[in-house]
Amino acid sequence: MKYIVVAFWSVVLGNVLGFIVGQLSQQIFNPLKVTIVWLIIGELAAILITHISQSANSDETKKTSEK
């Protein structure tokens, strides 16, 4: 469920950002490309943050059990 929410919000906010940047730089806004790019970036960020947090928690558990 977490990854579905991340996908939704990364697409919505990515399209808003893409539209604004496209207008400011006078470029053509292509919503399909922006959606694909931000979907990949959002999902990778969610997966990496989860993985890094889990490994940090396991390191803290090892340190406290060694003391």
mmCIF file of C-alpha atoms in Angstrom:
data_model
loop_
_atom_site.group_PDB
_atom_site.id
_atom_site.type_symbol
_atom_site.label_atom_id
_atom_site.label_comp_id
_atom_site.label_asym_id
_atom_site.label_seq_id
_atom_site.Cartn_x
_atom_site.Cartn_y
_atom_site.Cartn_z
ATOM 1 C CA MET A 1 0.000 0.000 0.000
ATOM 2 C CA LYS A 2 2.877 2.350 0.806
ATOM 3 C CA TYR A 3 4.301 2.050 -2.706
ATOM 4 C CA ILE A 4 0.942 2.792 -4.326
ATOM 5 C CA VAL A 5 0.646 6.026 -2.336
ATOM 6 C CA VAL A 6 4.235 6.945 -3.214
ATOM 7 C CA ALA A 7 3.514 6.275 -6.897
ATOM 8 C CA PHE A 8 0.394 8.447 -6.842
ATOM 9 C CA TRP A 9 2.027 11.420 -5.144
ATOM 10 C CA SER A 10 5.250 11.227 -7.139
ATOM 11 C CA VAL A 11 3.231 11.325 -10.368
ATOM 12 C CA VAL A 12 1.028 14.212 -9.195
ATOM 13 C CA LEU A 13 3.833 16.349 -7.797
ATOM 14 C CA GLY A 14 6.169 15.439 -10.664
ATOM 15 C CA ASN A 15 3.624 16.600 -13.228
ATOM 16 C CA VAL A 16 3.066 19.862 -11.373
ATOM 17 C CA LEU A 17 6.809 20.444 -11.225
ATOM 18 C CA GLY A 18 7.240 19.433 -14.869
ATOM 19 C CA PHE A 19 4.506 21.803 -15.988
ATOM 20 C CA ILE A 20 5.956 24.739 -14.046
ATOM 21 C CA VAL A 21 9.509 24.108 -15.238
ATOM 22 C CA GLY A 22 8.293 23.619 -18.804
ATOM 23 C CA GLN A 23 6.458 26.939 -18.767
ATOM 24 C CA LEU A 24 9.349 28.824 -17.191
ATOM 25 C CA SER A 25 11.875 27.458 -19.674
ATOM 26 C CA GLN A 26 9.438 27.750 -22.602
ATOM 27 C CA GLN A 27 9.691 24.029 -23.397
ATOM 28 C CA ILE A 28 6.960 21.653 -24.505
ATOM 29 C CA PHE A 29 5.395 19.806 -21.564
ATOM 30 C CA ASN A 30 5.077 16.068 -22.245
ATOM 31 C CA PRO A 31 3.029 14.540 -19.398
ATOM 32 C CA LEU A 32 3.768 10.918 -20.369
ATOM 33 C CA LYS A 33 7.541 11.346 -20.118
ATOM 34 C CA VAL A 34 7.250 13.303 -16.887
ATOM 35 C CA THR A 35 4.959 10.652 -15.388
ATOM 36 C CA ILE A 36 7.332 7.803 -16.238
ATOM 37 C CA VAL A 37 10.421 9.614 -14.945
ATOM 38 C CA TRP A 38 8.852 10.705 -11.649
ATOM 39 C CA LEU A 39 7.231 7.314 -11.101
ATOM 40 C CA ILE A 40 10.655 5.658 -11.348
ATOM 41 C CA ILE A 41 12.335 8.294 -9.154
ATOM 42 C CA GLY A 42 9.614 8.115 -6.498
ATOM 43 C CA GLU A 43 9.570 4.322 -6.290
ATOM 44 C CA LEU A 44 13.377 4.087 -6.185
ATOM 45 C CA ALA A 45 13.481 6.659 -3.403
ATOM 46 C CA ALA A 46 10.851 4.783 -1.387
ATOM 47 C CA ILE A 47 12.645 1.455 -1.783
ATOM 48 C CA LEU A 48 16.083 2.887 -0.988
ATOM 49 C CA ILE A 49 14.899 4.840 2.052
ATOM 50 C CA THR A 50 13.164 1.737 3.423
ATOM 51 C CA HIS A 51 16.253 -0.406 2.849
ATOM 52 C CA ILE A 52 18.638 2.141 4.393
ATOM 53 C CA SER A 53 16.385 2.599 7.427
ATOM 54 C CA GLN A 54 16.147 -1.144 8.018
ATOM 55 C CA SER A 55 19.913 -1.608 7.791
ATOM 56 C CA ALA A 56 20.485 1.324 10.161
ATOM 57 C CA ASN A 57 18.041 -0.149 12.676
ATOM 58 C CA SER A 58 19.730 -3.553 12.521
ATOM 59 C CA ASP A 59 23.146 -1.911 13.097
ATOM 60 C CA GLU A 60 21.802 -0.102 16.178
ATOM 61 C CA THR A 61 20.363 -3.359 17.504
ATOM 62 C CA LYS A 62 23.726 -5.099 17.094
ATOM 63 C CA LYS A 63 25.556 -2.285 18.907
ATOM 64 C CA THR A 64 23.186 -2.282 21.872
ATOM 65 C CA SER A 65 23.283 -6.076 22.204
ATOM 66 C CA GLU A 66 27.115 -6.073 22.224
ATOM 67 C CA LYS A 67 27.316 -3.694 25.192
#
